[in-house]
CSV table of C-alpha atoms and ligand atoms in Angstrom, one decimal:
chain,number,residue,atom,x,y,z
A,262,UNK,CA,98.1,47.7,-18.5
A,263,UNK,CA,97.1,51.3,-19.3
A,264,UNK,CA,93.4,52.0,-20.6
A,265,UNK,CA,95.4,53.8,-23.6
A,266,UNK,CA,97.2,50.7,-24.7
A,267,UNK,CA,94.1,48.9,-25.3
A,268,UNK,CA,92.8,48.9,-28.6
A,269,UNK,CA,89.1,48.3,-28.4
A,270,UNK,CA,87.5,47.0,-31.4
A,271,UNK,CA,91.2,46.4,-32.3
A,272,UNK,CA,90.8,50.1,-34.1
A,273,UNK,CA,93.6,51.0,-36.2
A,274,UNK,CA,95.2,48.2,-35.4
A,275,UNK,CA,97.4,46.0,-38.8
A,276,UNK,CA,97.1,42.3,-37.3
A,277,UNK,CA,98.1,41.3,-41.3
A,278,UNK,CA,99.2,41.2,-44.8
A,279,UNK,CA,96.6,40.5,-47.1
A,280,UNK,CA,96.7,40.8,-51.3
A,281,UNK,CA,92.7,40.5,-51.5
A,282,UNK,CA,91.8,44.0,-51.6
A,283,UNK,CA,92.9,47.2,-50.5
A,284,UNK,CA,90.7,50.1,-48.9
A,285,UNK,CA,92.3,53.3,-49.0
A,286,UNK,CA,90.2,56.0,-46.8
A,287,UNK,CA,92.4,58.9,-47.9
A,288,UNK,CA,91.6,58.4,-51.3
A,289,UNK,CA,88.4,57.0,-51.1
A,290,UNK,CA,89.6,54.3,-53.2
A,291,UNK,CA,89.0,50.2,-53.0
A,292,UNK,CA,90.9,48.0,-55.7
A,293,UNK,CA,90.2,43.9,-55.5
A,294,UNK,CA,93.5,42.4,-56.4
A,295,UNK,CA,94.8,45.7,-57.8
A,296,UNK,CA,91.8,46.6,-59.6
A,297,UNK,CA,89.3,49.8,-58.8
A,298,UNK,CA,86.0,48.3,-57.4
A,299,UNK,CA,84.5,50.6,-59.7
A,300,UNK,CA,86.2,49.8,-62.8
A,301,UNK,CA,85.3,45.6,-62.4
A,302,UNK,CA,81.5,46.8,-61.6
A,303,UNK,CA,81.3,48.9,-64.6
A,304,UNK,CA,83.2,46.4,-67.0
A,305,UNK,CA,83.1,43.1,-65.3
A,306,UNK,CA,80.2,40.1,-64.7
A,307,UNK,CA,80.1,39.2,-61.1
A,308,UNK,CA,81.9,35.2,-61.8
A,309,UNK,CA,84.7,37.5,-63.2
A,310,UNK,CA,85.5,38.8,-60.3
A,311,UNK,CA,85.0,36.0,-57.8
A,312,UNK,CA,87.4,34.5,-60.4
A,313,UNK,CA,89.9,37.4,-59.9
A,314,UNK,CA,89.4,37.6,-55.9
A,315,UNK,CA,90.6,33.6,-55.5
A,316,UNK,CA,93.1,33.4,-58.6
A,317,UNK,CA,94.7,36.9,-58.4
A,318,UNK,CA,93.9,37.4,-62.4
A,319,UNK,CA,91.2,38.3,-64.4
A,320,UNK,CA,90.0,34.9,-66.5
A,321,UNK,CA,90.6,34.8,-69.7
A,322,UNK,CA,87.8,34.2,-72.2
A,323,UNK,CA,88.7,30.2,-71.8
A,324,UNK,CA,89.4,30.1,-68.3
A,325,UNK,CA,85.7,32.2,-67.8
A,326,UNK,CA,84.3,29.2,-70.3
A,327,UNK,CA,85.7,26.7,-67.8
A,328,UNK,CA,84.9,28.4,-64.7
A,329,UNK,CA,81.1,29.4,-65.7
A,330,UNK,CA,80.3,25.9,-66.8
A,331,UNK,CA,81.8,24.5,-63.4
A,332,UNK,CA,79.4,26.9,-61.6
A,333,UNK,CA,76.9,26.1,-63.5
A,334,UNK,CA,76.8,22.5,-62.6
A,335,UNK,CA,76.4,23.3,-58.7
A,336,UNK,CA,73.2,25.4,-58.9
A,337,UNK,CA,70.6,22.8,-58.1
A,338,UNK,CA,69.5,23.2,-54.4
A,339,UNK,CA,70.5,20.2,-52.6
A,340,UNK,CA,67.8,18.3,-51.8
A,341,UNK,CA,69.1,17.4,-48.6
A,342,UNK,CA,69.7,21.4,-47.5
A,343,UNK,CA,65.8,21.4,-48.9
A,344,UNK,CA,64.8,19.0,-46.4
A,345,UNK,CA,66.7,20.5,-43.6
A,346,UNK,CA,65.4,24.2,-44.7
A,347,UNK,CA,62.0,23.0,-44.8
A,348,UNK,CA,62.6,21.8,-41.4
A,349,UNK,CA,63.1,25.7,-40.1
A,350,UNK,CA,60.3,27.8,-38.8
A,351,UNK,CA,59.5,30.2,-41.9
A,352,UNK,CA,59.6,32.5,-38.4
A,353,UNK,CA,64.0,32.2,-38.5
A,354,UNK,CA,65.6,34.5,-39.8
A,355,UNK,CA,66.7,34.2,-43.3
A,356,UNK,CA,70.5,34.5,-42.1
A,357,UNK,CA,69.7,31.7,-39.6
A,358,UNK,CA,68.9,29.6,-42.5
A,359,UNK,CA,71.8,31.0,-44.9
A,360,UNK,CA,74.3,30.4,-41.8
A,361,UNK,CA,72.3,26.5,-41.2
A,362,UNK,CA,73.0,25.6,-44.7
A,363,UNK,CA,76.5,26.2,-45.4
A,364,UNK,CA,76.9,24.1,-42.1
A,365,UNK,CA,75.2,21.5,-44.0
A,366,UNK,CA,76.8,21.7,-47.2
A,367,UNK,CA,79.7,21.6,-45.2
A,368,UNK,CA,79.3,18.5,-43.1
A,369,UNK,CA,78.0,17.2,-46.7
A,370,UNK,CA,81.4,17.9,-48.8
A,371,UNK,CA,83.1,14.8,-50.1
A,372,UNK,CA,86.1,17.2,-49.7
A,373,UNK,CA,85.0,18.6,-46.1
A,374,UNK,CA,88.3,17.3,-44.0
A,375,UNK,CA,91.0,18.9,-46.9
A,376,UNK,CA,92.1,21.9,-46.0
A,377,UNK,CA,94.6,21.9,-49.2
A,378,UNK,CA,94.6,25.0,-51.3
A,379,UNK,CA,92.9,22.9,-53.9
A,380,UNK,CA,90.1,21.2,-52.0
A,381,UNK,CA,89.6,24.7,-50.4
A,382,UNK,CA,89.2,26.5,-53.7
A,383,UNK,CA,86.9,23.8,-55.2
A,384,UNK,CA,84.6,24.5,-51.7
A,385,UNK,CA,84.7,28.0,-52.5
A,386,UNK,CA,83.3,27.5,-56.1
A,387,UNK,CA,81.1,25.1,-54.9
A,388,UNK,CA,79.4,27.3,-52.1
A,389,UNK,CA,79.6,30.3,-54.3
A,390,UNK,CA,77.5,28.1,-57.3
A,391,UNK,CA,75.1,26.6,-54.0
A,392,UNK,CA,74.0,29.9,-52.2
A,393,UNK,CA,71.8,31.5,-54.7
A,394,UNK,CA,69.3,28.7,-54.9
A,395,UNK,CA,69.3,28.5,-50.9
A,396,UNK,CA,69.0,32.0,-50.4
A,397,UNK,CA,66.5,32.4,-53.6
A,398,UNK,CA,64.1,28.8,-51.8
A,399,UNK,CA,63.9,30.6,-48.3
A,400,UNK,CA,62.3,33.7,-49.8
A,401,UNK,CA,60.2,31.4,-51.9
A,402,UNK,CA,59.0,29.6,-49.1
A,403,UNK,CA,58.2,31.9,-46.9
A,404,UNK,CA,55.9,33.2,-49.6
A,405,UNK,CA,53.9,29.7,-49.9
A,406,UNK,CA,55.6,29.1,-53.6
A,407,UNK,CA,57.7,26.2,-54.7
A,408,UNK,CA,61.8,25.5,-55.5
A,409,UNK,CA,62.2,27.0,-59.1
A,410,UNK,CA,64.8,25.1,-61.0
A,411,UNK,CA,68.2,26.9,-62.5
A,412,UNK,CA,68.9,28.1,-66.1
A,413,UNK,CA,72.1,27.1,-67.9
A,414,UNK,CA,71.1,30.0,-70.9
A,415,UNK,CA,71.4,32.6,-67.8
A,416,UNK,CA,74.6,33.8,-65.7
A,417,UNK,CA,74.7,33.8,-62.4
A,418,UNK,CA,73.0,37.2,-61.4
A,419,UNK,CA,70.1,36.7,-64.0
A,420,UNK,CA,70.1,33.0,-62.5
A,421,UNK,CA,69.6,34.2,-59.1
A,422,UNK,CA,67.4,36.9,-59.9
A,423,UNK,CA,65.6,33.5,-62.0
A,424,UNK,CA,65.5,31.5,-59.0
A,425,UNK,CA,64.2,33.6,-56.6
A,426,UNK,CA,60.7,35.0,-58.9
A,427,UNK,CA,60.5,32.8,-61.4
A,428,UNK,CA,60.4,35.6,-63.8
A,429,UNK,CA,62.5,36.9,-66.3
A,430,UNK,CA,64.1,40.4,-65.3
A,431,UNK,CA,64.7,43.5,-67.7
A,432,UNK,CA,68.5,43.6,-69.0
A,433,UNK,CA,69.4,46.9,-66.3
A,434,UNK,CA,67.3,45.2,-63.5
A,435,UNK,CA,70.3,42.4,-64.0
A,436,UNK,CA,72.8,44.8,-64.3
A,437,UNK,CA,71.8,46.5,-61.0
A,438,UNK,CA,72.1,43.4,-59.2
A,439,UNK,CA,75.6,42.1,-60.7
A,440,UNK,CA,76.9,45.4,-59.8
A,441,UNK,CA,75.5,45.0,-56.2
A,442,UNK,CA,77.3,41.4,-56.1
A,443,UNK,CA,80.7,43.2,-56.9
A,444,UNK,CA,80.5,46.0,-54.6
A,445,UNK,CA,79.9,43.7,-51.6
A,446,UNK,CA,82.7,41.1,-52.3
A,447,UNK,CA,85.4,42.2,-50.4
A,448,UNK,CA,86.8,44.6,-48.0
A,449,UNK,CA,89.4,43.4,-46.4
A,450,UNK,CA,89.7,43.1,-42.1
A,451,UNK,CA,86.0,43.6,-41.3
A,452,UNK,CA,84.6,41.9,-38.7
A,453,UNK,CA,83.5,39.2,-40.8
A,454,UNK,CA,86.2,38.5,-43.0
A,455,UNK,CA,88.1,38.9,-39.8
A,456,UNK,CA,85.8,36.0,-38.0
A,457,UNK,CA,86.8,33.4,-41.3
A,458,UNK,CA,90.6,34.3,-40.7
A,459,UNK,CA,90.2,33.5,-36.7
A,460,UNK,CA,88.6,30.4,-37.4
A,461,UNK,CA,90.7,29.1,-40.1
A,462,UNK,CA,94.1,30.1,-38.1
A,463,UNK,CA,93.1,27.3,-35.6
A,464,UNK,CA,93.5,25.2,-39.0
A,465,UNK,CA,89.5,24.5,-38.5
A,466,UNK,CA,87.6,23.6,-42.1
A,467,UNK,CA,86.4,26.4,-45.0
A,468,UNK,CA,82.9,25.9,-43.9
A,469,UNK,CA,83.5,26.5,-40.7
A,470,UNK,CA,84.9,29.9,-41.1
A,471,UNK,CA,82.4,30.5,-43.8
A,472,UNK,CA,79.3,29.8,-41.3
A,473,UNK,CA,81.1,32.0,-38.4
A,474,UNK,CA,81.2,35.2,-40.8
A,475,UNK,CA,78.0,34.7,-41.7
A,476,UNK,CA,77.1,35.1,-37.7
A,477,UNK,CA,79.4,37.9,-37.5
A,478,UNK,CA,77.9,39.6,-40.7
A,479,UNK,CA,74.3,39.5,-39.4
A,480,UNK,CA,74.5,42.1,-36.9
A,481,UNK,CA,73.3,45.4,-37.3
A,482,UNK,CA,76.6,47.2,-37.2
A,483,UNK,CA,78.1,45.3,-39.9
A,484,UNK,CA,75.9,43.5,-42.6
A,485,UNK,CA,72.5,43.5,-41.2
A,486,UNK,CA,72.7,47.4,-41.9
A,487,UNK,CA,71.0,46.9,-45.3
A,488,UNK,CA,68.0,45.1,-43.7
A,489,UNK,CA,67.9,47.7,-40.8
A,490,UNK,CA,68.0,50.7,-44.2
A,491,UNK,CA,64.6,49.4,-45.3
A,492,UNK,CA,63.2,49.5,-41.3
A,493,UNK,CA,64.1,53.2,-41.4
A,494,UNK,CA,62.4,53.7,-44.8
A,495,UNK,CA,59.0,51.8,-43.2
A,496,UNK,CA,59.3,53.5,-40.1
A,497,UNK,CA,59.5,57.1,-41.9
A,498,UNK,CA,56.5,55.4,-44.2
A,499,UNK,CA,56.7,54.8,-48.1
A,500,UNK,CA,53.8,56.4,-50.0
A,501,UNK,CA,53.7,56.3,-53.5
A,502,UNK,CA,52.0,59.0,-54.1
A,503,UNK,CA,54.4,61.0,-52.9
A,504,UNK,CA,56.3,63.3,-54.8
A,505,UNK,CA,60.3,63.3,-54.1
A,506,UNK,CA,60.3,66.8,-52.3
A,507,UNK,CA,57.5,65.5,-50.1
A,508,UNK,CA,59.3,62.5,-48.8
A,509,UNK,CA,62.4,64.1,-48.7
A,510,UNK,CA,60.7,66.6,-46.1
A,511,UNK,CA,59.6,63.9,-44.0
A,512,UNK,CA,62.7,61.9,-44.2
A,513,UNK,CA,64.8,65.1,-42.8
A,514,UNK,CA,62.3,65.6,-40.0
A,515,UNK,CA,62.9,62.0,-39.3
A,516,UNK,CA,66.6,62.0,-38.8
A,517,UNK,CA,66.7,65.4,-37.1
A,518,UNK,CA,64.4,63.9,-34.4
A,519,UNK,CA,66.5,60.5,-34.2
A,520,UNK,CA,69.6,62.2,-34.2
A,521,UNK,CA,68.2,64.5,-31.0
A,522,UNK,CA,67.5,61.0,-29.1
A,523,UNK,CA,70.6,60.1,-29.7
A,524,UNK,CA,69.9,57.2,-32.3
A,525,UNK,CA,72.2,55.3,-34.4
A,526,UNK,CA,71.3,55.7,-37.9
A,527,UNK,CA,72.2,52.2,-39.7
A,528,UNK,CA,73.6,52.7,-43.0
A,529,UNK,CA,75.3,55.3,-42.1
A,530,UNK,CA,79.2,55.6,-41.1
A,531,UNK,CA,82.2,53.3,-41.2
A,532,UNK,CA,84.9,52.0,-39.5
A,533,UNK,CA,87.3,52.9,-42.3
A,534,UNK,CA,86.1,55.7,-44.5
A,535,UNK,CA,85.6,59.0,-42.7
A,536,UNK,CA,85.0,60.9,-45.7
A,537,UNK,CA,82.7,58.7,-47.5
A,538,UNK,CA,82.5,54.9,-48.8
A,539,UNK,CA,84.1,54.4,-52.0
A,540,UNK,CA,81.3,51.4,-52.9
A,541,UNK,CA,78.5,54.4,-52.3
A,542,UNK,CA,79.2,56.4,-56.1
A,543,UNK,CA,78.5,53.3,-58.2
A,544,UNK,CA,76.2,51.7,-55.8
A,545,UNK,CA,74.2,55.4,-56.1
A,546,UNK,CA,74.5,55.6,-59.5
A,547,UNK,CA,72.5,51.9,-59.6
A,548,UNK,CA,70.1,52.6,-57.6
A,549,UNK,CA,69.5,55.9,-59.7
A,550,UNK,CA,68.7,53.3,-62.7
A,551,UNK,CA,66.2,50.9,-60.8
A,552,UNK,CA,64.1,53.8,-59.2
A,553,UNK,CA,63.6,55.4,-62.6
A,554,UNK,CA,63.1,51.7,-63.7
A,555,UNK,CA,60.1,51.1,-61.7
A,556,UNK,CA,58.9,55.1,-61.3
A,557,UNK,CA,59.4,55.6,-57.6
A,558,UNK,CA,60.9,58.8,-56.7
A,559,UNK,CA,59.0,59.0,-53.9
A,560,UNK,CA,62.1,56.1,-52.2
A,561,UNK,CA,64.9,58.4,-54.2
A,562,UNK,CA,62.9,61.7,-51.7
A,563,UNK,CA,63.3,59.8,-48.3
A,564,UNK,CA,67.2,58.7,-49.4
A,565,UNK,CA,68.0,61.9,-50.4
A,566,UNK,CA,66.4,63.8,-46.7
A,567,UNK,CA,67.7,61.3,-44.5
A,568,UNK,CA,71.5,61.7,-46.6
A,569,UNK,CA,71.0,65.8,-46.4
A,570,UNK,CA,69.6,65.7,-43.1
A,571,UNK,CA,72.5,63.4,-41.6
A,572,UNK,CA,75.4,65.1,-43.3
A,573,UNK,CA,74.1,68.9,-42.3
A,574,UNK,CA,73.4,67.6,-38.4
A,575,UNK,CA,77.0,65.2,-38.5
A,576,UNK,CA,78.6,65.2,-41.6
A,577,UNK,CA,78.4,61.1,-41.5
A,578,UNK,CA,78.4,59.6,-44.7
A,579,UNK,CA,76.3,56.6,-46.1
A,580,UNK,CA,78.0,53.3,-45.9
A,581,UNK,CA,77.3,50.5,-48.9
A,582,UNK,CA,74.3,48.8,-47.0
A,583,UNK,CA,72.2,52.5,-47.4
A,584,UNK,CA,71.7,52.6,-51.7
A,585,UNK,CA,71.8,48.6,-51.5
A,586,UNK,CA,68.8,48.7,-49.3
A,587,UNK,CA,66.1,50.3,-51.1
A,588,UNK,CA,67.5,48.7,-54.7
A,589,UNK,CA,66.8,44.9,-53.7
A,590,UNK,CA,63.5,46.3,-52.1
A,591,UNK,CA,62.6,47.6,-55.8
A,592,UNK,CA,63.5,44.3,-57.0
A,593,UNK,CA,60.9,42.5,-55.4
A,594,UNK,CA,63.5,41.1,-52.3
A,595,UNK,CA,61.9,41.1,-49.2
A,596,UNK,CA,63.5,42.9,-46.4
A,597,UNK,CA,65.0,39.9,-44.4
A,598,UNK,CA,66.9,38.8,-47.6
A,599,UNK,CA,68.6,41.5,-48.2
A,600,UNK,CA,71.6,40.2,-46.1
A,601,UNK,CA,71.8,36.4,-47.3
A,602,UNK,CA,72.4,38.3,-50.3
A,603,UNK,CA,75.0,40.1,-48.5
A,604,UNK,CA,76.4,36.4,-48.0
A,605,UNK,CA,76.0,34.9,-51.2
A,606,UNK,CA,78.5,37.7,-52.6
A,607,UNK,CA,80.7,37.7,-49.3
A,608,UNK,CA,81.8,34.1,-50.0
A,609,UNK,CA,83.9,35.1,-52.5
A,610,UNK,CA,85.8,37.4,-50.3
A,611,UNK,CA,86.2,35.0,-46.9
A,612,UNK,CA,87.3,32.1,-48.9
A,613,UNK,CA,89.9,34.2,-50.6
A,614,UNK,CA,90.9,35.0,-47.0
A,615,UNK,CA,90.9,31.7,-45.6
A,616,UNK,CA,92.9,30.4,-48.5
A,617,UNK,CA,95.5,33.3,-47.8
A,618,UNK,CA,95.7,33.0,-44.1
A,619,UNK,CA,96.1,29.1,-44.4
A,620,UNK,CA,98.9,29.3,-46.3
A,621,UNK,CA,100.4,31.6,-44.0
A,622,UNK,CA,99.0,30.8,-41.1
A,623,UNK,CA,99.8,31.9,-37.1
A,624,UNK,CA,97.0,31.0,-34.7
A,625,UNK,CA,94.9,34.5,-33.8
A,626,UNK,CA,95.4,34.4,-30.0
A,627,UNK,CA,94.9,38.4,-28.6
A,628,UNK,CA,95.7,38.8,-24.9
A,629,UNK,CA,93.4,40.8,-22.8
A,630,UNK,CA,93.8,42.7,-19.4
A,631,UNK,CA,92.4,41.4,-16.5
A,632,UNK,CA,90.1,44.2,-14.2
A,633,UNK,CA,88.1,41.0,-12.4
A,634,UNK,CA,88.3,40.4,-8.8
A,635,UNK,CA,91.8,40.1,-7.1
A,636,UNK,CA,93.0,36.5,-6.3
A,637,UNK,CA,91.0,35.0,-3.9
A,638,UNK,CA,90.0,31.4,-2.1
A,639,UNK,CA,87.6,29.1,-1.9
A,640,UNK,CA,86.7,28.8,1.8
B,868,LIG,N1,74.3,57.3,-36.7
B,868,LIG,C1,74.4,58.2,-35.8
B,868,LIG,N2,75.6,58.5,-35.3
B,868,LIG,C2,76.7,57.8,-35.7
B,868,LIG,C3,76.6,56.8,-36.7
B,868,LIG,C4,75.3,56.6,-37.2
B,868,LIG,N3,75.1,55.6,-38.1
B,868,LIG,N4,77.8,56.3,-36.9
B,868,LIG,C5,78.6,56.9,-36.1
B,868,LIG,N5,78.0,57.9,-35.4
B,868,LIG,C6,78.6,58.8,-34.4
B,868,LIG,C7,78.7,58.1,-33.1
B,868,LIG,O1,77.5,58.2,-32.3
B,868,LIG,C8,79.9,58.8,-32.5
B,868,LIG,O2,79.5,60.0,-32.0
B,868,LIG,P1,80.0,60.6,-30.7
B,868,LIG,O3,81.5,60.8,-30.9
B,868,LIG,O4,79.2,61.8,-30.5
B,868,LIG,O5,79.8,59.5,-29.6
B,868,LIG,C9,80.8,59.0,-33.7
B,868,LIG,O6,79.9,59.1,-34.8
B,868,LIG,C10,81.8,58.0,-34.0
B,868,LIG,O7,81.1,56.7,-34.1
B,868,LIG,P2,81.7,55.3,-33.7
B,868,LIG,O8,80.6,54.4,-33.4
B,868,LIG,O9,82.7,55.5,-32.6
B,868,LIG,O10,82.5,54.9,-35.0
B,868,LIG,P3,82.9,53.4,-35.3
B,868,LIG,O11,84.1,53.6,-36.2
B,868,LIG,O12,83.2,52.6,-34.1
B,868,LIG,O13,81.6,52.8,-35.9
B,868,LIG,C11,80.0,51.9,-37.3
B,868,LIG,C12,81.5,52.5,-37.2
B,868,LIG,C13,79.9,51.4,-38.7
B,868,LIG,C14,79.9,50.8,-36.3
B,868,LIG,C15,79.0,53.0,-37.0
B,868,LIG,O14,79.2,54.1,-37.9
B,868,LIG,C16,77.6,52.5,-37.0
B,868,LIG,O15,77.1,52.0,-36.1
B,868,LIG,N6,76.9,52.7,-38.2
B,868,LIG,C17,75.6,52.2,-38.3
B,868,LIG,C18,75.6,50.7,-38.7
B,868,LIG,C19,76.0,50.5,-40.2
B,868,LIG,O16,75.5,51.1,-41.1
B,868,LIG,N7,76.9,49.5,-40.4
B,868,LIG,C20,77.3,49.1,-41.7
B,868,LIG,C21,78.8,49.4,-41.8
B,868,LIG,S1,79.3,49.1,-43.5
């Protein structure tokens, strides 16, 4: 087989159909189910759009009643995934744990052999309801502190923001954060999404595809690019005290000198988008809102030299994972959370997938070309 025939990385390569969502590079656009990405994030709560991404609608003000309550009933941490995180080194990494507890939630699920559209949707409402108290415990332990119990008076972002500090949170501190759960819902073929689809085309279970994506979505190069942001920003060194031109003069000195060894600069680039992420405006724009929110331009300096810097030296754009970054590190998330929260608004978007690709399912089977040794013989 000719080396051009291969598609590494499968780029630009259609291996589906999907309705989910549609990224459009040209236009910069993203619409989930039809809709802008930006319009749901400026108009919608974050349970109104996991609604739309798995029923193909918007819920109507009954249908949200219904579907809120039902989520509100799975919030609890089990105590049984408590045990079993307790059980992990506060040394793991936080995806570890996210990726551990799904697999025991899984294994847990009355409903874990159905793979019917039905039993898979309920497991999808379930795990989206269950991830904010695991993800919102692991931080909590680590810090010495204690489970903190839900809130039925709160939604789901104010919940998890509830869970995880045990503190109320200003009304735009909650409004950062739901828009932050949209943005990272969906996005069609990534590698992660991609990894759900694989494993549910060998007609394998929802929680098995869910707890490969969340391996696949912990590297670097996909999801762990928010967590690997906030290295860069330590690395360059936040100081307070710092005015914005200040930090933005030692952010650009910091990229020029990365870019001459050649780095990779994580939250950078995309597969797709050439031209710019279409998640980045709105993401921006919220981020904008929490650094005036708790006075630090000096964080608003080192995004703005490392952008100006990269753009002037390659004319690579900032990906999602680069505003998201420093806006859960101004909400109090510690770095290695960042991408279990990644996860807790990815489920929405896998099991949307896995529900689409089971019901017109072909086993994902690639061939490869062979350039190992030549036949040969055991002597
Ligand atoms: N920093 C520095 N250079 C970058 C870069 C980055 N973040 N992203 C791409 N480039 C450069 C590559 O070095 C390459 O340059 P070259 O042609 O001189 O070798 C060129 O841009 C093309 O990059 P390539 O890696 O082939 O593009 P890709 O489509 O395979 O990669 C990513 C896409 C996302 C894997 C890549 O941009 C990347 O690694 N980004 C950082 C990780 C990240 O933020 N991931 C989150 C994605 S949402």
């Amino acid at each position: 087989m000719a080396i051009e025939d291969i598609k590494k990385g499968l780029a630009g390569v259609v291996v589906d159909y999907t309705a989910v969502s549609k990224v459009n590079p040209d236009t910069n656009s993203l619409l989930y189910r039809g809709y802008p990405v930006q319009e749901l994030a400026a108009a919608c709560s974050f349970e109104e759009v996991a609604y739309l991404l798995w029923n193909g609608e918007l819920p109507t003000p009954e249908q949200l009643a219904g579907f809120t309550a039902r989520e509100r009933v799975g919030r609890a941490l089990d105590p049984v995934v408590q045990q079993v995180i307790d059980a992990l080194p506060t040394t793991s990494h936080p995806m570890d744990v996210c990726r551990t507890a799904v697999s025991v939630l899984g294994a847990r699920h009355e409903l874990a052999e159905d793979s019917s559209p039905e039993a898979n949707l309920a497991k999808s409402v379930d795990l989206f309801a269950a991830m904010p108290a695991v993800v919102a415990y692991d931080q909590r332990r680590r810090r010495g502190q204690d489970v903190v119990a839900p809130r039925d008076d709160l939604d789901y972002s104010a919940n998890f923001l509830w869970m995880t500090f045990g503190e109320d949170h200003a009304p735009e501190v909650i409004d950062a954060f739901n828009v932050s759960m949209i943005l990272y819902a969906e996005h069609s073929f990534n590698a992660s999404t991609f990894t759900a689809r694989v494993i549910t085309s060998s007609l394998s279970d929802l929680h098995s595809a869910v707890t490969g994506a969340i391996g696949a979505l912990k590297g670097p190069l996909h999801g762990g690019a928010n967590e690997a942001v906030m290295h860069t920003f330590d690395e360059i060194g936040i100081r307070s005290e710092e005015s914005l031109d200040e930090a933005a003069a030692r952010a650009k000195v910091w990229m020029e000198d990365a870019l001459a060894k050649k780095k990779k600069v994580m939250g950078f680039g995309h597969r797709v988008y050439k031209h710019g992420d279409s998640r980045v405006p709105t993401m921006k724009a919220a981020l904008d809102k929490m650094i005036a929110h708790y006075g630090r331009p000096e964080l608003l300096g080192l995004y703005n030299g490392l952008e100006t810097a990269m753009d002037a030296a390659k004319a690579i754009k900032p990906n999602l994972d680069y505003p998201t970054g420093p806006t859960y590190h101004l909400m109090g998330f510690d770095t290695p959370t960042f991408t279990p929260l990644f996860v807790a608004s990815r489920i929405t978007g896998w099991t949307a997938h896995i529900v689409e690709q089971a019901a017109a399912n072909s086993l994902i089977r690639p061939l490869s070309a062979y350039n190992g040794v030549d036949e040969r013989h055991v002597p």
